[in-house]
């Protein structure tokens, strides 16, 4: 249960102001079918985070357990610093838009998550907890908690949130996960 809760909470917080949340806002403004956008986010995140979690568990098998603990903790500290740098969406226009809301969302979210903070966090969480299913479910729930309200509201803007404090809080959360990893 710890793996599920830590994964959900960590990704939900890390996703606030992330480029995929900004992408959700753009897609919600572009397409009327909110259900297709939400389903695209869900399935894309499941696929992306399953691959990331699988990689985390695969990679951790090749590392000495005591070294792995330090690497996982170091990864959490690195993510803590990374979240202090706000994301921006690369482009508002995409050739995928003509494929409709579901396909466009699925492809754009999958690509946007490649190498993103939440994907890296999924790799690290999976290596830490050795609970692939719970980590994938948790990180996917975290993505949905952060993105579904943006899609539903449509006009909601991340600019209205105190992003500086959210990013700092998220950095503290990842740093604490690093400390907890070292201690336990």
PDB file of C-alpha atoms in Angstrom:
ATOM      1  CA  UNK A   1       0.000   0.000   0.000  1.00  0.00           C
ATOM      2  CA  UNK A   2       2.947   2.332   0.661  1.00  0.00           C
ATOM      3  CA  UNK A   3       4.087   1.958  -2.965  1.00  0.00           C
ATOM      4  CA  UNK A   4       0.617   2.907  -4.238  1.00  0.00           C
ATOM      5  CA  UNK A   5       0.182   5.918  -1.962  1.00  0.00           C
ATOM      6  CA  UNK A   6       3.730   7.231  -2.411  1.00  0.00           C
ATOM      7  CA  UNK A   7       3.476   6.873  -6.193  1.00  0.00           C
ATOM      8  CA  UNK A   8       0.076   8.567  -6.384  1.00  0.00           C
ATOM      9  CA  UNK A   9       0.997  11.470  -4.129  1.00  0.00           C
ATOM     10  CA  UNK A  10       4.446  12.009  -5.638  1.00  0.00           C
ATOM     11  CA  UNK A  11       3.268  12.129  -9.255  1.00  0.00           C
ATOM     12  CA  UNK A  12       0.126  14.164  -8.518  1.00  0.00           C
ATOM     13  CA  UNK A  13       2.263  16.869  -6.923  1.00  0.00           C
ATOM     14  CA  UNK A  14       5.081  16.653  -9.490  1.00  0.00           C
ATOM     15  CA  UNK A  15       2.581  16.962 -12.348  1.00  0.00           C
ATOM     16  CA  UNK A  16       1.310  20.388 -11.269  1.00  0.00           C
ATOM     17  CA  UNK A  17       2.675  22.874 -13.772  1.00  0.00           C
ATOM     18  CA  UNK A  18       4.394  20.094 -15.741  1.00  0.00           C
ATOM     19  CA  UNK A  19       4.416  20.227 -19.540  1.00  0.00           C
ATOM     20  CA  UNK A  20       1.900  17.386 -19.760  1.00  0.00           C
ATOM     21  CA  UNK A  21      -0.522  19.330 -17.575  1.00  0.00           C
ATOM     22  CA  UNK A  22      -0.069  22.317 -19.865  1.00  0.00           C
ATOM     23  CA  UNK A  23      -0.645  19.963 -22.818  1.00  0.00           C
ATOM     24  CA  UNK A  24      -3.893  18.785 -21.180  1.00  0.00           C
ATOM     25  CA  UNK A  25      -4.999  22.424 -21.006  1.00  0.00           C
ATOM     26  CA  UNK A  26      -4.203  22.973 -24.693  1.00  0.00           C
ATOM     27  CA  UNK A  27      -6.023  19.783 -25.722  1.00  0.00           C
ATOM     28  CA  UNK A  28      -9.065  20.716 -23.634  1.00  0.00           C
ATOM     29  CA  UNK A  29      -9.198  24.101 -25.341  1.00  0.00           C
ATOM     30  CA  UNK A  30      -8.807  22.533 -28.793  1.00  0.00           C
ATOM     31  CA  UNK A  31     -11.230  19.583 -28.559  1.00  0.00           C
ATOM     32  CA  UNK A  32     -14.766  19.412 -27.191  1.00  0.00           C
ATOM     33  CA  UNK A  33     -14.743  15.660 -26.462  1.00  0.00           C
ATOM     34  CA  UNK A  34     -13.332  15.711 -22.933  1.00  0.00           C
ATOM     35  CA  UNK A  35     -13.974  11.976 -22.464  1.00  0.00           C
ATOM     36  CA  UNK A  36     -11.690  11.139 -25.411  1.00  0.00           C
ATOM     37  CA  UNK A  37      -8.965  13.398 -24.000  1.00  0.00           C
ATOM     38  CA  UNK A  38      -9.216  11.836 -20.530  1.00  0.00           C
ATOM     39  CA  UNK A  39      -9.184   8.309 -21.991  1.00  0.00           C
ATOM     40  CA  UNK A  40      -6.152   9.224 -24.125  1.00  0.00           C
ATOM     41  CA  UNK A  41      -4.319  10.526 -21.052  1.00  0.00           C
ATOM     42  CA  UNK A  42      -5.211   7.391 -19.071  1.00  0.00           C
ATOM     43  CA  UNK A  43      -4.116   4.836 -21.670  1.00  0.00           C
ATOM     44  CA  UNK A  44      -1.013   6.770 -22.697  1.00  0.00           C
ATOM     45  CA  UNK A  45       0.074   7.144 -19.081  1.00  0.00           C
ATOM     46  CA  UNK A  46      -0.562   3.457 -18.369  1.00  0.00           C
ATOM     47  CA  UNK A  47       1.584   2.424 -21.348  1.00  0.00           C
ATOM     48  CA  UNK A  48       4.365   4.918 -20.636  1.00  0.00           C
ATOM     49  CA  UNK A  49       4.518   4.332 -16.890  1.00  0.00           C
ATOM     50  CA  UNK A  50       4.340   0.545 -17.272  1.00  0.00           C
ATOM     51  CA  UNK A  51       7.420   0.691 -19.500  1.00  0.00           C
ATOM     52  CA  UNK A  52       9.162   3.056 -17.054  1.00  0.00           C
ATOM     53  CA  UNK A  53       8.306   0.913 -14.014  1.00  0.00           C
ATOM     54  CA  UNK A  54       9.377  -2.250 -15.793  1.00  0.00           C
ATOM     55  CA  UNK A  55      12.685  -0.608 -16.699  1.00  0.00           C
ATOM     56  CA  UNK A  56      13.184   0.477 -13.078  1.00  0.00           C
ATOM     57  CA  UNK A  57      12.686  -3.043 -11.811  1.00  0.00           C
ATOM     58  CA  UNK A  58      14.808  -4.565 -14.559  1.00  0.00           C
ATOM     59  CA  UNK A  59      17.701  -2.140 -14.043  1.00  0.00           C
ATOM     60  CA  UNK A  60      17.764  -2.480 -10.263  1.00  0.00           C
ATOM     61  CA  UNK A  61      18.465  -6.231 -10.634  1.00  0.00           C
ATOM     62  CA  UNK A  62      21.925  -5.494 -12.055  1.00  0.00           C
ATOM     63  CA  UNK A  63      23.051  -3.285  -9.205  1.00  0.00           C
ATOM     64  CA  UNK A  64      24.373  -4.292  -5.794  1.00  0.00           C
ATOM     65  CA  UNK A  65      21.539  -3.654  -3.262  1.00  0.00           C
ATOM     66  CA  UNK A  66      23.592  -1.285  -1.114  1.00  0.00           C
ATOM     67  CA  UNK A  67      24.691   0.695  -4.186  1.00  0.00           C
ATOM     68  CA  UNK A  68      21.097   0.644  -5.461  1.00  0.00           C
ATOM     69  CA  UNK A  69      19.899   2.331  -2.275  1.00  0.00           C
ATOM     70  CA  UNK A  70      22.317   5.205  -2.829  1.00  0.00           C
ATOM     71  CA  UNK A  71      21.433   5.461  -6.529  1.00  0.00           C
ATOM     72  CA  UNK A  72      17.696   5.586  -5.796  1.00  0.00           C
ATOM     73  CA  UNK A  73      18.236   8.215  -3.089  1.00  0.00           C
ATOM     74  CA  UNK A  74      20.484  10.223  -5.415  1.00  0.00           C
ATOM     75  CA  UNK A  75      17.818   9.999  -8.115  1.00  0.00           C
ATOM     76  CA  UNK A  76      15.217  11.418  -5.727  1.00  0.00           C
ATOM     77  CA  UNK A  77      17.578  14.292  -4.858  1.00  0.00           C
ATOM     78  CA  UNK A  78      18.188  14.964  -8.577  1.00  0.00           C
ATOM     79  CA  UNK A  79      14.438  15.022  -9.284  1.00  0.00           C
ATOM     80  CA  UNK A  80      14.019  17.405  -6.337  1.00  0.00           C
ATOM     81  CA  UNK A  81      16.336  19.859  -8.093  1.00  0.00           C
ATOM     82  CA  UNK A  82      14.770  19.185 -11.509  1.00  0.00           C
ATOM     83  CA  UNK A  83      11.234  20.105 -10.385  1.00  0.00           C
ATOM     84  CA  UNK A  84      12.463  23.566  -9.480  1.00  0.00           C
ATOM     85  CA  UNK A  85      12.803  24.275 -13.224  1.00  0.00           C
ATOM     86  CA  UNK A  86       9.309  24.964 -14.669  1.00  0.00           C
ATOM     87  CA  UNK A  87       8.275  23.228 -17.894  1.00  0.00           C
ATOM     88  CA  UNK A  88       6.933  24.810 -21.049  1.00  0.00           C
ATOM     89  CA  UNK A  89       4.997  23.206 -23.891  1.00  0.00           C
ATOM     90  CA  UNK A  90       7.122  23.118 -27.046  1.00  0.00           C
ATOM     91  CA  UNK A  91       4.414  23.965 -29.560  1.00  0.00           C
ATOM     92  CA  UNK A  92       0.693  24.572 -29.541  1.00  0.00           C
ATOM     93  CA  UNK A  93       0.258  23.203 -33.072  1.00  0.00           C
ATOM     94  CA  UNK A  94       0.667  19.565 -33.904  1.00  0.00           C
ATOM     95  CA  UNK A  95       0.057  17.403 -36.946  1.00  0.00           C
ATOM     96  CA  UNK A  96      -1.550  14.877 -34.600  1.00  0.00           C
ATOM     97  CA  UNK A  97      -4.564  17.157 -33.991  1.00  0.00           C
ATOM     98  CA  UNK A  98      -6.146  16.047 -37.276  1.00  0.00           C
ATOM     99  CA  UNK A  99      -6.294  12.474 -35.918  1.00  0.00           C
ATOM    100  CA  UNK A 100      -8.940  13.460 -33.391  1.00  0.00           C
ATOM    101  CA  UNK A 101      -8.914  14.021 -29.637  1.00  0.00           C
ATOM    102  CA  UNK A 102      -8.205  10.461 -28.477  1.00  0.00           C
ATOM    103  CA  UNK A 103      -5.346   9.609 -30.859  1.00  0.00           C
ATOM    104  CA  UNK A 104      -3.841  13.109 -30.609  1.00  0.00           C
ATOM    105  CA  UNK A 105      -3.932  12.975 -26.812  1.00  0.00           C
ATOM    106  CA  UNK A 106      -2.553   9.436 -26.661  1.00  0.00           C
ATOM    107  CA  UNK A 107       0.395  10.192 -28.952  1.00  0.00           C
ATOM    108  CA  UNK A 108       1.188  13.667 -27.618  1.00  0.00           C
ATOM    109  CA  UNK A 109       1.018  12.565 -23.968  1.00  0.00           C
ATOM    110  CA  UNK A 110       3.148   9.499 -24.603  1.00  0.00           C
ATOM    111  CA  UNK A 111       5.803  11.602 -26.356  1.00  0.00           C
ATOM    112  CA  UNK A 112       5.648  14.397 -23.762  1.00  0.00           C
ATOM    113  CA  UNK A 113       6.195  11.896 -20.947  1.00  0.00           C
ATOM    114  CA  UNK A 114       9.404  10.521 -22.509  1.00  0.00           C
ATOM    115  CA  UNK A 115      12.184  11.644 -20.187  1.00  0.00           C
ATOM    116  CA  UNK A 116       9.765  13.785 -18.180  1.00  0.00           C
ATOM    117  CA  UNK A 117      10.028  14.206 -14.390  1.00  0.00           C
ATOM    118  CA  UNK A 118       7.052  11.942 -13.766  1.00  0.00           C
ATOM    119  CA  UNK A 119       8.461   9.201 -15.994  1.00  0.00           C
ATOM    120  CA  UNK A 120      11.829   9.362 -14.245  1.00  0.00           C
ATOM    121  CA  UNK A 121      10.008   9.361 -10.900  1.00  0.00           C
ATOM    122  CA  UNK A 122       8.148   6.212 -12.015  1.00  0.00           C
ATOM    123  CA  UNK A 123      11.455   4.472 -12.796  1.00  0.00           C
ATOM    124  CA  UNK A 124      12.851   5.449  -9.388  1.00  0.00           C
ATOM    125  CA  UNK A 125       9.677   4.562  -7.456  1.00  0.00           C
ATOM    126  CA  UNK A 126       9.540   1.161  -9.135  1.00  0.00           C
ATOM    127  CA  UNK A 127      13.174   0.484  -8.280  1.00  0.00           C
ATOM    128  CA  UNK A 128      12.567   1.553  -4.685  1.00  0.00           C
ATOM    129  CA  UNK A 129       9.373  -0.381  -4.004  1.00  0.00           C
ATOM    130  CA  UNK A 130       9.716  -3.453  -6.238  1.00  0.00           C
ATOM    131  CA  UNK A 131       5.938  -3.380  -6.780  1.00  0.00           C
ATOM    132  CA  UNK A 132       5.445  -2.825 -10.507  1.00  0.00           C
ATOM    133  CA  UNK A 133       1.645  -2.980 -10.533  1.00  0.00           C
ATOM    134  CA  UNK A 134       1.158  -0.716  -7.526  1.00  0.00           C
ATOM    135  CA  UNK A 135       3.644   1.841  -8.813  1.00  0.00           C
ATOM    136  CA  UNK A 136       2.030   1.922 -12.283  1.00  0.00           C
ATOM    137  CA  UNK A 137      -1.451   2.263 -10.789  1.00  0.00           C
ATOM    138  CA  UNK A 138      -0.251   4.913  -8.336  1.00  0.00           C
ATOM    139  CA  UNK A 139       1.648   7.013 -10.858  1.00  0.00           C
ATOM    140  CA  UNK A 140      -1.249   6.778 -13.310  1.00  0.00           C
ATOM    141  CA  UNK A 141      -3.702   7.840 -10.589  1.00  0.00           C
ATOM    142  CA  UNK A 142      -1.407  10.755  -9.775  1.00  0.00           C
ATOM    143  CA  UNK A 143      -1.400  11.837 -13.429  1.00  0.00           C
ATOM    144  CA  UNK A 144      -5.189  11.588 -13.584  1.00  0.00           C
ATOM    145  CA  UNK A 145      -5.663  13.508 -10.317  1.00  0.00           C
ATOM    146  CA  UNK A 146      -3.546  16.346 -11.703  1.00  0.00           C
ATOM    147  CA  UNK A 147      -4.820  16.362 -15.301  1.00  0.00           C
ATOM    148  CA  UNK A 148      -8.523  15.460 -15.281  1.00  0.00           C
ATOM    149  CA  UNK A 149      -9.601  18.656 -13.483  1.00  0.00           C
ATOM    150  CA  UNK A 150      -7.638  20.663 -16.069  1.00  0.00           C
ATOM    151  CA  UNK A 151      -9.405  18.886 -18.926  1.00  0.00           C
ATOM    152  CA  UNK A 152     -12.846  19.233 -17.346  1.00  0.00           C
ATOM    153  CA  UNK A 153     -12.425  22.884 -16.446  1.00  0.00           C
ATOM    154  CA  UNK A 154     -10.866  23.646 -19.841  1.00  0.00           C
ATOM    155  CA  UNK A 155     -10.427  27.322 -19.049  1.00  0.00           C
ATOM    156  CA  UNK A 156      -8.391  26.557 -15.934  1.00  0.00           C
ATOM    157  CA  UNK A 157      -4.914  27.972 -16.105  1.00  0.00           C
ATOM    158  CA  UNK A 158      -1.833  26.829 -14.213  1.00  0.00           C
ATOM    159  CA  UNK A 159      -0.847  30.506 -14.133  1.00  0.00           C
ATOM    160  CA  UNK A 160      -3.458  31.039 -11.392  1.00  0.00           C
ATOM    161  CA  UNK A 161      -1.673  28.647  -9.040  1.00  0.00           C
ATOM    162  CA  UNK A 162       1.288  29.626  -6.828  1.00  0.00           C
ATOM    163  CA  UNK A 163       3.697  27.649  -9.015  1.00  0.00           C
ATOM    164  CA  UNK A 164       6.846  28.767  -7.224  1.00  0.00           C
ATOM    165  CA  UNK A 165       5.552  27.318  -3.939  1.00  0.00           C
ATOM    166  CA  UNK A 166       4.175  24.181  -5.594  1.00  0.00           C
ATOM    167  CA  UNK A 167       7.532  23.480  -7.227  1.00  0.00           C
ATOM    168  CA  UNK A 168       9.365  24.101  -3.949  1.00  0.00           C
ATOM    169  CA  UNK A 169       6.967  21.808  -2.074  1.00  0.00           C
ATOM    170  CA  UNK A 170       7.451  19.133  -4.710  1.00  0.00           C
ATOM    171  CA  UNK A 171      11.234  19.503  -4.439  1.00  0.00           C
ATOM    172  CA  UNK A 172      10.985  19.046  -0.663  1.00  0.00           C
ATOM    173  CA  UNK A 173       8.834  15.932  -1.192  1.00  0.00           C
ATOM    174  CA  UNK A 174      11.421  14.341  -3.500  1.00  0.00           C
ATOM    175  CA  UNK A 175      14.253  15.302  -1.136  1.00  0.00           C
ATOM    176  CA  UNK A 176      12.350  13.668   1.740  1.00  0.00           C
ATOM    177  CA  UNK A 177      11.885  10.528  -0.362  1.00  0.00           C
ATOM    178  CA  UNK A 178      15.662  10.526  -0.861  1.00  0.00           C
ATOM    179  CA  UNK A 179      16.278  10.858   2.883  1.00  0.00           C
ATOM    180  CA  UNK A 180      13.720   8.120   3.685  1.00  0.00           C
ATOM    181  CA  UNK A 181      15.360   5.852   1.125  1.00  0.00           C
ATOM    182  CA  UNK A 182      18.730   6.325   2.815  1.00  0.00           C
ATOM    183  CA  UNK A 183      17.349   5.783   6.320  1.00  0.00           C
ATOM    184  CA  UNK A 184      15.089   2.811   5.641  1.00  0.00           C
TER     185      UNK A 184
END
